[in-house]
Coordinates of C-alpha atoms and ligand atoms in Angstrom, one line a residue:
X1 CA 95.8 120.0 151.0
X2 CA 96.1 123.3 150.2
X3 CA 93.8 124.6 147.2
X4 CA 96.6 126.1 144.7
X5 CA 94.3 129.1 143.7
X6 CA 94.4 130.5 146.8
X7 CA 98.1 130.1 147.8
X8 CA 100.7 132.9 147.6
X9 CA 103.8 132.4 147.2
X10 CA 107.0 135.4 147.8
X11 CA 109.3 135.6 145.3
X12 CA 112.6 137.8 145.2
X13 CA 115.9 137.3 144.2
X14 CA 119.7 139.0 145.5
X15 CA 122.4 137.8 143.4
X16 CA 126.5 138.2 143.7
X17 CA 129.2 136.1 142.3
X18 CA 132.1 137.4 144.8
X19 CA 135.7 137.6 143.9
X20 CA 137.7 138.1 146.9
X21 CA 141.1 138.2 145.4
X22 CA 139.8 141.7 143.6
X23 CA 141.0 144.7 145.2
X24 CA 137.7 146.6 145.2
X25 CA 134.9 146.1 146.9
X26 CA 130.9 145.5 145.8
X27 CA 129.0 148.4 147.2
X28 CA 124.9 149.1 147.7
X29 CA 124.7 151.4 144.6
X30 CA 126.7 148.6 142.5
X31 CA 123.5 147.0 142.8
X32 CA 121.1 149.9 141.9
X33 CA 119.7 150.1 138.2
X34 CA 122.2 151.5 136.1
X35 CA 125.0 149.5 137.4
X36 CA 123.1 145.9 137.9
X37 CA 122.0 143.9 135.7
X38 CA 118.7 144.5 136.8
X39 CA 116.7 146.1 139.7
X40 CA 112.9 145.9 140.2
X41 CA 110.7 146.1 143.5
X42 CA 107.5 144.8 144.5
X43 CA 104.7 144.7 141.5
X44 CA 107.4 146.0 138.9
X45 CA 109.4 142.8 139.0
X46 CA 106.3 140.7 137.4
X47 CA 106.8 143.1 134.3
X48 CA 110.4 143.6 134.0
X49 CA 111.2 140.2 134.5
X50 CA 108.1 137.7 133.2
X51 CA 109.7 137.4 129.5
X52 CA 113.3 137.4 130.7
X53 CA 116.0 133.9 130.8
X54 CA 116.5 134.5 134.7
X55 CA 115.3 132.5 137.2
X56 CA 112.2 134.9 138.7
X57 CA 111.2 135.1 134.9
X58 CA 110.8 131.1 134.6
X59 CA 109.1 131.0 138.3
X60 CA 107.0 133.8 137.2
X61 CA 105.3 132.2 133.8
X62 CA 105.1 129.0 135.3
X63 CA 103.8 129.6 138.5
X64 CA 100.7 132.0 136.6
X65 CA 100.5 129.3 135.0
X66 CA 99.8 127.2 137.7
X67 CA 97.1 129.6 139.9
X68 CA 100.2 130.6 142.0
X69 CA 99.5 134.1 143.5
X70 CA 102.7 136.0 143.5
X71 CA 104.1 138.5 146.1
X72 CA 107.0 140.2 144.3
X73 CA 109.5 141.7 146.6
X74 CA 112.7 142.8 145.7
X75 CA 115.5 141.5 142.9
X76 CA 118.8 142.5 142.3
X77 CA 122.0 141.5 140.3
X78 CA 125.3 143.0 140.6
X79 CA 128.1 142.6 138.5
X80 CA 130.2 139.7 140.0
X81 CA 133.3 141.9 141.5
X82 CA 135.0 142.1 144.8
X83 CA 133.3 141.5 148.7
X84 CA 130.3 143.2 149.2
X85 CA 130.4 145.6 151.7
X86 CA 128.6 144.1 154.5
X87 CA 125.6 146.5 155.3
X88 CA 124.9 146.7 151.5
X89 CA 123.8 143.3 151.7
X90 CA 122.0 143.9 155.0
X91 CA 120.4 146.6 153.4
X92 CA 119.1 144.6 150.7
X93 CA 118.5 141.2 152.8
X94 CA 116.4 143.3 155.1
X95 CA 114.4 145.1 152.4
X96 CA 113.5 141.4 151.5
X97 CA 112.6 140.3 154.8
X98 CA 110.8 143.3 156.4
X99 CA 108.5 142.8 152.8
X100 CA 108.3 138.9 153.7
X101 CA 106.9 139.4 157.4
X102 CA 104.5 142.3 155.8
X103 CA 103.7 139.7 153.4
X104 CA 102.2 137.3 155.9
X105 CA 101.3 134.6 155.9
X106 CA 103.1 133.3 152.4
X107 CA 102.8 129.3 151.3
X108 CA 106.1 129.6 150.1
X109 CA 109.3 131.6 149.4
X110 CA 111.0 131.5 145.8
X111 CA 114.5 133.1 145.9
X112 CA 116.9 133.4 142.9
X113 CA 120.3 133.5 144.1
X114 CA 124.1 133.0 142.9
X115 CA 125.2 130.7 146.0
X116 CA 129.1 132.6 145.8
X117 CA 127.8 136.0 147.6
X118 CA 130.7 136.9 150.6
X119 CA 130.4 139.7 152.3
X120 CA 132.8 141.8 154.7
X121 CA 132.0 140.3 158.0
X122 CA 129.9 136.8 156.3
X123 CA 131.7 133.8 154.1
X124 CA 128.3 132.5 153.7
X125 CA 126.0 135.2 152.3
X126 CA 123.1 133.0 151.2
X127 CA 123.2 130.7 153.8
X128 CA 122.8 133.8 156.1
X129 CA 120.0 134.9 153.8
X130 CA 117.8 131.4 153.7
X131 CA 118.3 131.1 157.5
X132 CA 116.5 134.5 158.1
X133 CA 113.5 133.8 155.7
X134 CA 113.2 130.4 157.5
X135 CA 113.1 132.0 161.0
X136 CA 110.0 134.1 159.5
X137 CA 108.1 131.7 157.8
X138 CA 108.7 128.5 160.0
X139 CA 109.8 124.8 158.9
X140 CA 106.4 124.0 157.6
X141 CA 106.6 126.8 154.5
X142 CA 108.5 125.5 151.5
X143 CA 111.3 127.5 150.3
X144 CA 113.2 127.0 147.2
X145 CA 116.4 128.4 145.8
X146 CA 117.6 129.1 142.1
X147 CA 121.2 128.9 142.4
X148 CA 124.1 129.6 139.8
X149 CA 126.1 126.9 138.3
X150 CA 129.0 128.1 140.0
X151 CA 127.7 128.4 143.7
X152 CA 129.6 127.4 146.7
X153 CA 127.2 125.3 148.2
X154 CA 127.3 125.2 152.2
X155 CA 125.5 122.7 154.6
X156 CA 123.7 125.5 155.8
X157 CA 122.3 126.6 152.7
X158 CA 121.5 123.2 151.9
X159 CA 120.1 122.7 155.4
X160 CA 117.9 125.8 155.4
X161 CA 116.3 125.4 152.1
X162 CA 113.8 122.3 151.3
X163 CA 114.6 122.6 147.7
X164 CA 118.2 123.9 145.7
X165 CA 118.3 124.0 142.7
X166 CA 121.3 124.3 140.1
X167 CA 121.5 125.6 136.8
X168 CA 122.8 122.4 134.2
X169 CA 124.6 124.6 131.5
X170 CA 127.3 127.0 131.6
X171 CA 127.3 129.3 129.4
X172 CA 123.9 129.5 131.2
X173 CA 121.0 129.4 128.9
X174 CA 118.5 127.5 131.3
X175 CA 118.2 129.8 134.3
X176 CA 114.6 130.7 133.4
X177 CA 113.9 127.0 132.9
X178 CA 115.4 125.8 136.2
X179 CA 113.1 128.9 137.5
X180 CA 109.9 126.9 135.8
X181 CA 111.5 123.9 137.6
X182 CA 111.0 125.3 140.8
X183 CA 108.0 126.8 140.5
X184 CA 106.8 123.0 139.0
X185 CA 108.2 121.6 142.4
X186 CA 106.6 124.3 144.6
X187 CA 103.1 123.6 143.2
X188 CA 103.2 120.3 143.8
X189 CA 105.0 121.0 148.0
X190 CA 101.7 123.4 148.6
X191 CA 99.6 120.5 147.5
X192 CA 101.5 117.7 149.5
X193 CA 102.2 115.7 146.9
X194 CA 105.4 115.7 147.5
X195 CA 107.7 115.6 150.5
X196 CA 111.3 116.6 149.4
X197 CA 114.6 115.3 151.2
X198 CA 118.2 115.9 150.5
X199 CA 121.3 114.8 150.3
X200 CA 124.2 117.3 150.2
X201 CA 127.9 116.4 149.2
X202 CA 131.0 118.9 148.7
X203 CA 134.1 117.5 146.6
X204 CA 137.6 117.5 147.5
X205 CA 137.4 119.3 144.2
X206 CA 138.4 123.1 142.9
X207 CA 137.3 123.5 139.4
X208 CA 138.7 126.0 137.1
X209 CA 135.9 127.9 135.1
X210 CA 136.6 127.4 131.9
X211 CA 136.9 123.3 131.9
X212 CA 133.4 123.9 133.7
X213 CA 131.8 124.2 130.8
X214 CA 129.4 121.8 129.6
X215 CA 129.6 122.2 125.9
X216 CA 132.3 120.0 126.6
X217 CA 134.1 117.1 128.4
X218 CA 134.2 116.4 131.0
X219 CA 131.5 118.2 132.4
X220 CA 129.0 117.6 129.3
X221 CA 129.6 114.1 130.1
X222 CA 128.8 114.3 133.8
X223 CA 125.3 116.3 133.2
X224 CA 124.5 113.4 131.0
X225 CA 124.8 111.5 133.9
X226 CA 123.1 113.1 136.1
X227 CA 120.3 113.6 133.6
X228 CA 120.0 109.5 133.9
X229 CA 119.8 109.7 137.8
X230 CA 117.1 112.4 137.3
X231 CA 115.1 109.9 135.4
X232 CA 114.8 107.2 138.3
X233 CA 111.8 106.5 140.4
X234 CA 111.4 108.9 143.4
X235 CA 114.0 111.7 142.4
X236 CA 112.8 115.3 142.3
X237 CA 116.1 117.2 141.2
X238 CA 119.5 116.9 141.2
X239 CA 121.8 119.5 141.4
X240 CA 126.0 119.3 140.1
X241 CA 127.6 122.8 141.2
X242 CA 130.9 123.4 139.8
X243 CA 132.1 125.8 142.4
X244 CA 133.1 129.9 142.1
X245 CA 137.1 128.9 142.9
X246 CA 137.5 132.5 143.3
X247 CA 136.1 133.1 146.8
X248 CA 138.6 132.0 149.6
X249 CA 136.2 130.4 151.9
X250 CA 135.9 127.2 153.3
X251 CA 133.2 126.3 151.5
X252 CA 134.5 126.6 147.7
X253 CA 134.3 124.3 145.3
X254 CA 132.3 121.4 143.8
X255 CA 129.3 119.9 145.2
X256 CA 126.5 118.0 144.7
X257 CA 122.4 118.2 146.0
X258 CA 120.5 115.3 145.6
X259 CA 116.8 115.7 146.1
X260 CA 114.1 112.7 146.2
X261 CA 110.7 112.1 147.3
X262 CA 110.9 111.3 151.0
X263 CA 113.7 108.8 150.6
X264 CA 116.5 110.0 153.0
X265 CA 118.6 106.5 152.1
X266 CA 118.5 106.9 148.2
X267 CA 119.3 110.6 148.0
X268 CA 122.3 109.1 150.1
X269 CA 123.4 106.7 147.7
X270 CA 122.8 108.7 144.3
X271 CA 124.8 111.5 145.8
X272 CA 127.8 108.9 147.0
X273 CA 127.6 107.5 142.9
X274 CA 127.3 110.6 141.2
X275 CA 130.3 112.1 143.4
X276 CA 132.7 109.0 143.4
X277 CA 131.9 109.4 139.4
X278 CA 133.2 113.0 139.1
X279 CA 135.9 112.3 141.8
X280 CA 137.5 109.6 139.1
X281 CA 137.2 112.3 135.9
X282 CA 139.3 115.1 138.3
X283 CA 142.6 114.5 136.1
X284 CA 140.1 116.0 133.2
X285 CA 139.4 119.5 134.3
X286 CA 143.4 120.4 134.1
X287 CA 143.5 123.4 132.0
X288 CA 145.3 124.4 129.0
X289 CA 145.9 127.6 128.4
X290 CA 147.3 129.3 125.5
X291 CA 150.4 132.4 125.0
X292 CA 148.7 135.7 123.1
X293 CA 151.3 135.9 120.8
X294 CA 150.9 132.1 119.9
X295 CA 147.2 133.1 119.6
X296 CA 147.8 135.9 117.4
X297 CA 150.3 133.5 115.1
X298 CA 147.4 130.9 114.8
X299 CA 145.3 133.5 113.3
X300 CA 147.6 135.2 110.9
X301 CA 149.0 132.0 109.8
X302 CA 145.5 130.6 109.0
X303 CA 143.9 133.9 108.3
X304 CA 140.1 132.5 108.5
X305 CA 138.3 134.1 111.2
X306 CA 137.2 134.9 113.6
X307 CA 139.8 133.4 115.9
X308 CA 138.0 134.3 119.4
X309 CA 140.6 135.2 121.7
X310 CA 138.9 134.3 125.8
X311 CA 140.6 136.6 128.3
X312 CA 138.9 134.7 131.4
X313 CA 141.7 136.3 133.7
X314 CA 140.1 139.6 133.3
X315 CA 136.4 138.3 133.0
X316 CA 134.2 140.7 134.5
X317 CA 131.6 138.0 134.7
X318 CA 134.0 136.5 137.7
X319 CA 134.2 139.6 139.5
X320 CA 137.7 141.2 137.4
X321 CA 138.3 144.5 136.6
X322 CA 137.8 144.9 132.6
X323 CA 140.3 146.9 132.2
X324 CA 143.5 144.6 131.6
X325 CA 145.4 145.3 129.0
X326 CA 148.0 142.5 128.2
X327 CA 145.7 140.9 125.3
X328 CA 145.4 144.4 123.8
X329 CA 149.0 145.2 124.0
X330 CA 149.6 142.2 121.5
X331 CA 147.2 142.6 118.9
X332 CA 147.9 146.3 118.7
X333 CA 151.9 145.5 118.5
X334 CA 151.2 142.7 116.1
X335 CA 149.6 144.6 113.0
X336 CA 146.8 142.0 112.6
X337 CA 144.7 142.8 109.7
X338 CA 141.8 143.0 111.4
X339 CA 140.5 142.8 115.2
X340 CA 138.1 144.1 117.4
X341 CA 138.1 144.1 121.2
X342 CA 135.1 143.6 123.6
X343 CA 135.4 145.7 125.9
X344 CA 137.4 147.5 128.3
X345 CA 135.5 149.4 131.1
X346 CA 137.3 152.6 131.6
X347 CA 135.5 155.7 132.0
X348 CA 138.3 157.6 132.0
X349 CA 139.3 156.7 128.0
X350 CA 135.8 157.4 127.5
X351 CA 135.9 160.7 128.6
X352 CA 139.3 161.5 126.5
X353 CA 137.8 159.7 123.2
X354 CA 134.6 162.6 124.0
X355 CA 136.8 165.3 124.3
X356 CA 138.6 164.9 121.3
X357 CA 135.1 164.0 119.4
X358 CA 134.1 161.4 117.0
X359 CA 136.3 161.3 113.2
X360 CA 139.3 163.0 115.2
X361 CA 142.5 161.2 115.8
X362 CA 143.4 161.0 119.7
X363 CA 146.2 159.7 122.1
X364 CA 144.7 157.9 124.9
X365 CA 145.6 156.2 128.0
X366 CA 143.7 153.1 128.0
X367 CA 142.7 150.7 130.6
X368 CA 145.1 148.8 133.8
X369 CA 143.8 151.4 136.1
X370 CA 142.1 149.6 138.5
X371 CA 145.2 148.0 139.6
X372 CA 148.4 146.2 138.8
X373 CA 147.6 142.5 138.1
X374 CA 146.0 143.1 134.5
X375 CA 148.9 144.9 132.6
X376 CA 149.7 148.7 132.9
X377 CA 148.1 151.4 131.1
X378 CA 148.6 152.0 127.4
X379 CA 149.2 155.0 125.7
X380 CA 147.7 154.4 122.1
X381 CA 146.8 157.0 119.2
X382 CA 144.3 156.0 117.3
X383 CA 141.2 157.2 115.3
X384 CA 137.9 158.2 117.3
X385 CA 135.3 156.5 114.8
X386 CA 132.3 156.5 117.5
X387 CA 131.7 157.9 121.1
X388 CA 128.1 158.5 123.0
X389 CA 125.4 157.0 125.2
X390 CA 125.0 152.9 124.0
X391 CA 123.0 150.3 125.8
X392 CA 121.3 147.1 123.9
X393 CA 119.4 144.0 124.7
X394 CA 120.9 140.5 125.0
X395 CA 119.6 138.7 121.8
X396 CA 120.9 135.2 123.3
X397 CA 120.7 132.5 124.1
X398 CA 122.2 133.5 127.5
X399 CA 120.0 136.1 129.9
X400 CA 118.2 136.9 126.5
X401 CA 116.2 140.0 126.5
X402 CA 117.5 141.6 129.6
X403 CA 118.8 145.3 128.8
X404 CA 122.4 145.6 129.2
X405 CA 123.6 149.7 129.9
X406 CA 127.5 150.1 128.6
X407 CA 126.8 153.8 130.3
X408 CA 129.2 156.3 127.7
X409 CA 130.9 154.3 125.2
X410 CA 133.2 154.8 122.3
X411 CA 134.9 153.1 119.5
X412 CA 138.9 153.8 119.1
X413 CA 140.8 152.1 116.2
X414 CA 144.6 151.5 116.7
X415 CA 146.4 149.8 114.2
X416 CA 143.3 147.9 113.0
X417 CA 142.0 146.7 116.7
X418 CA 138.7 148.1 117.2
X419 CA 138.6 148.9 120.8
X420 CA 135.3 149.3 122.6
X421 CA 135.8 151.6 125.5
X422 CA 133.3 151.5 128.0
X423 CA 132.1 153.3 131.1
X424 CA 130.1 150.4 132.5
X425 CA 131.7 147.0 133.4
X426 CA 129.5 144.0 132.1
X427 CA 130.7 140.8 130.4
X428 CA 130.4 140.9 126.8
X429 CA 128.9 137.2 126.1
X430 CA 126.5 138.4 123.8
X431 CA 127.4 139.2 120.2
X432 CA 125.3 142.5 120.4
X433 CA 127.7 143.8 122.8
X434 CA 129.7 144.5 119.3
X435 CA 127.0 144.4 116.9
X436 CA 125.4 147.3 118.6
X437 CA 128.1 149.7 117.1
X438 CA 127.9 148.7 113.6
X439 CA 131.1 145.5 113.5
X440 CA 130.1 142.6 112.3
X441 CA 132.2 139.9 114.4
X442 CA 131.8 137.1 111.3
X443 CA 133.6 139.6 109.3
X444 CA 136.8 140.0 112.3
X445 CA 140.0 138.2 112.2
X446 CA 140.2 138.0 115.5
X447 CA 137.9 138.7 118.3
X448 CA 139.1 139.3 122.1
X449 CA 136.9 138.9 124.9
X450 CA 137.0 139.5 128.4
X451 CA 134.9 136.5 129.4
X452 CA 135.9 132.4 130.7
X453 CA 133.2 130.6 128.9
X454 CA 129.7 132.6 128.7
X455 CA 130.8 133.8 125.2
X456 CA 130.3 130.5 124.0
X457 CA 126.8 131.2 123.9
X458 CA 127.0 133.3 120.8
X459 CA 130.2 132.4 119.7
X460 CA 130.8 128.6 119.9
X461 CA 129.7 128.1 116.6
X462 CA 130.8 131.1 114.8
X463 CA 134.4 130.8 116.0
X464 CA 136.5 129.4 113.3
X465 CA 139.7 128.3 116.3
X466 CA 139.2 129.5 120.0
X467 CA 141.6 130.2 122.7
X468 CA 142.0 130.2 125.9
X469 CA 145.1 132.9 126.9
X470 CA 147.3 133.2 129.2
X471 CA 146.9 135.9 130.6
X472 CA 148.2 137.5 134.5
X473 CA 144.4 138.5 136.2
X474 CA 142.4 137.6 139.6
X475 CA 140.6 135.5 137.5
X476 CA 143.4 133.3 135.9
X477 CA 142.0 130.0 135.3
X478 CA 145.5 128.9 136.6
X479 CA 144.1 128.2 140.4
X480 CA 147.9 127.4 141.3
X481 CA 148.3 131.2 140.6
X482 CA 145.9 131.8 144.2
X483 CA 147.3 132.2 147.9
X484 CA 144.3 130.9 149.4
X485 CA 144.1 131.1 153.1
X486 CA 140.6 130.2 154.0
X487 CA 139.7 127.1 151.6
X488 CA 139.1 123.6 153.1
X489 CA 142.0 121.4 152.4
X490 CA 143.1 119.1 150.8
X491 CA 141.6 119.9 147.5
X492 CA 142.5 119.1 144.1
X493 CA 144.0 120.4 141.9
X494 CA 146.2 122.3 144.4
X495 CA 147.0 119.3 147.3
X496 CA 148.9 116.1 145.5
X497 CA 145.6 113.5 146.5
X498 CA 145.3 109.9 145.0
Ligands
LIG1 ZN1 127.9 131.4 136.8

C-alpha cells in the first residue's frame, strides 16, 4: 500500500465542447487567457483555481485535504465553438504530456475534460488524449477524468481511463464536487482499497439540450434513479451523459458509465437497467419550442416580468456565434415596454457605439456577421447609454467565482431593448453578466438570452414564464434541423425505432 503522504498525483485539464456544424474554427489563441475561460500553468493553477466550481478546483481542496501532493500542469477552457484546429490541440496535449513524463514517476493522473472535443484530423479528441497519458504512465497508475454532462462518451475513452466521471446537473453547479469525487476515489485507488471496473453503454439516443436539463423531467427523474443505484453495495460512481448532439461523429449521443468495486458482472447489469430505463422515457425528451412573436405576446399580455426569452439556437455555450439577430429583430419591432438583451458578441458594433461615445445617439449595424444561419445584420439607431472595458465574476451558482472578460462592451437602447454589445463571446448564464452594467433583470419585462439551459442557474426562479424560441441557429434544439453525415445510426429522435 502506498503511504498517501508521499504520493503525487498530476493534475491538468483541456476542455472543448465542439460544434461542427459552425462555420468557424477553434484556434490555439481561443484558448489563451483573454479568450478562455481560464488559463493557468504549472504552480499558478493551485491559486487561480483552488476556490473555483470547476473540476481541478474540487480535486484540488479535496485532494490537500487528503495528503495528496499535487503536480499542476496545464488547464485550459475554450469557449465551446467550431473544430479545433488540429495542432492547437496538439500543442496543448503535448504541453500536458512532455510536463507528465518530466513529472515522473506520478501515482496518478487527474484530468478535467468536456468529453465533446473534435478536432480537424480527430473525432475523438479525449480519447486521443487519455490514450497518450496511459502510454506514459503504464496500466498500473490510476487515471481519472472529470467529464461534462454533455460528453460524447467513446469506448476508448472509457477503456483508457480507470475512472469517468460525469457531472449530475445541468445547468452545472456540481463540477467542483464531482472534482472532490474524484479526488475521494483516487485516494482510496493509491491505497488499494479499491479496485475499480466499468461498464460502458452508448444509447440509440440523441438528446436535445434543453430537455437535458435536470431541473426537470425527464432527466431530473432519471438522476434520481441513478442516485438509488449509487447507493448499492459495491458501486463506486455512476455516470448518465446526455450527449453534445452537435458534433457529427459516430460517437454522439447518450451514454452511460457504470463503475463498481471489482465486480465486472454487476456493473453489467446496473448499466443494462439504468439504460433500458431511459430507453423507455425517449418519447419524453421531444422538444417544444416556442415562435418569438408568441413570446413577446405572452409577455405584453401578462405584463409581469421578467419573461426570459432562451435563444439556445445561438447559445455560445454550444459552440454558436452570439451574434444572431432574429430574437432582437422582434422585440425591437414590437415596442415592448421594457427589455434587455444578453449579449451579442460583435466587436465591430462595439467599435461604432465607441466612436460615437457614450450619451450620443448612433446608427449601428448590429450583429449576423459571422454568417447566414442566425438572421442578417440590423441597422438600429439607438441611444449609446454606456461603452468601455467590462469584465465581472460569476456570482453563481454555475462556475461561481471564475472571472468572466466581455473584452470592450457597450450598452445601446433601441426602442426600449437594452442591448449589450460585446467584443468577447461567453454565454451569459450568470445574472452579473447584466447586473454588471447597472440593469437590474427583476425590474425587465423581458429578458433574452443566448443560452439552452445554463441560465437557469440564476434565473429559474426569478423568471416569472420562460421560453424556449424558435429560432434558425447551429444550435437549434430542433436536431431534425441537422444533415448529419457521420453519426451512428439508427438513433432516436431522427430514425422512426420502436
Ligand atoms: Zn455542458
Amino acid at each position: 500500500m502506498k503511504q498517501i503522504k508521499k504520493a503525487r498525483v498530476a493534475i491538468g485539464g483541456i476542455l472543448h465542447e465542439t460544434n461542427t456544424f459552425a462555420r468557424t474554427k477553434t484556434d490555439y489563441r481561443d484558448f489563451m487567457k483573454g479568450r478562455a475561460l481560464g488559463m493557468a500553468k504549472g504552480a499558478g493553477m493551485l491559486k487561480e483555481f483552488r476556490d473555483a466550481n470547476i473540476g481541478v478546483g474540487g480535486f484540488i481542496r479535496e485532494a490537500e485535504h487528503s495528503g495528496l501532493k499535487l503536480v499542476p500542469l496545464i488547464w485550459t477552457f475554450a469557449q465551446p465553438g467550431g473544430t479545433v484546429r488540429h495542432q492547437a490541440y496538439v500543442r496543448l496535449r503535448d504541453q500536458f504530456l512532455s510536463g507528465l513524463k518530466a513529472a515522473l514517476p506520478v501515482d496518478g493522473v487527474f484530468l478535467e475534460l468536456h468529453g465533446a472535443m473534435v478536432t480537424t484530423r480527430c473525432e475523438d479528441a479525449e480519447g486521443d488524449f487519455l490514450r497518450r497519458t496511459r502510454e506514459i504512465v503504464g496500466k498500473r497508475v490510476p487515471i481519472i477524468a472529470e467529464l461534462d454532462l454533455h460528453a460524447n462518451i467513446t469506448p476508448l475513452m472509457a477503456k483508457e481511463a480507470d475512472i469517468l466521471i460525469g457531472y449530475d446537473t445541468y445547468p452545472h453547479v456540481d463540477i467542483a464536487e464531482r472534482g472532490k469525487e474524484a479526488a475521494r476515489l483516487m485516494t482510496l485507488m493509491i491505497r488499494d482499497k479499491i479496485k475499480p471496473v466499468s461498464a460502458f453503454r452508448q444509447l440509440h439516443l440523441l438528446i436535445s439540450p434543453p430537455r437535458q436539463c435536470t431541473l426537470i423531467s425527464p432527466m431530473q427523474d432519471i438522476f434520481r434513479m441513478v442516485h438509488e443505484m449509487e447507493k448499492r453495495p459495491k458501486v463506486l460512481s455512476i455516470t448518465f451523459s446526455g450527449g453534445f448532439p452537435f458534433a457529427d461523429i459516430g460517437d454522439a449521443g447518450a451514454s452511460i458509465v457504470v463503475i463498481t468495486d471489482n465486480d465486472a458482472p454487476l456493473a453489467g447489469k446496473i448499466a443494462h437497467e439504468l439504460a433500458s430505463a431511459i430507453w423507455r422515457k425517449r418519447k419524453e425528451f421531444n422538444v417544444v419550442l416556442t415562435p418569438v412573436r408568441d413570446a413577446i405576446a405572452y409577455a405584453l399580455k401578462t405584463r409581469k416580468g421578467p419573461v426570459v426569452f432562451a435563444d439556445g439556437s445561438d447559445n455560445p455555450g454550444g459552440g454558436a456565434p452570439c451574434d444572431g439577430t432574429v430574437m432582437l429583430k422582434d422585440l425591437v419591432e414590437a415596442n415592448v415596454p421594457s427589455a434587455v438583451v444578453a449579449i451579442i458578441a460583435d466587436p465591430e458594433a462595439v467599435a461604432a457605439a465607441g466612436r460615437a461615445g457614450a450619451g450620443r445617439i448612433a446608427t449601428i449595424r448590429v450583429g449576423g456577421k459571422t454568417d447566414r444561419l442566425h438572421g442578417k445584420p440590423l441597422t438600429l439607431t439607438g441611444l449609446v447609454r454606456w461603452v468601455g472595458n467590462k469584465s465581472y465574476f460569476n456570482k453563481g451558482p454555475m462556475m461561481t467565482g471564475m472571472r468572466v472578460d466581455m473584452g470592450r462592451a457597450a450598452v445601446f437602447v433601441v426602442n426600449n431593448v437594452e442591448i449589450i454589445l460585446c467584443e468577447n463571446r461567453f454565454q451569459p448564464f450568470d445574472a452579473e453578466a447584466i447586473r454588471c452594467f447597472g440593469i437590474e433583470p427583476r425590474k425587465r419585462l423581458i429578458i433574452g438570452l443566448k443560452s439552452a439551459v445554463h441560465y437557469r442557474s440564476c434565473y429559474q426562479t426569478m423568471a416569472k414564464k420562460i421560453f424556449e424560441l424558435d429560432t434558425p441557429g447551429i444550435h437549434t434544439p430542433d436536431l431534425t434541423q441537422y444533415r448529419y453525415r457521420n453519426l451512428r445510426r439508427p438513433i432516436y429522435p431522427l430514425d422512426a425505432m420502436n
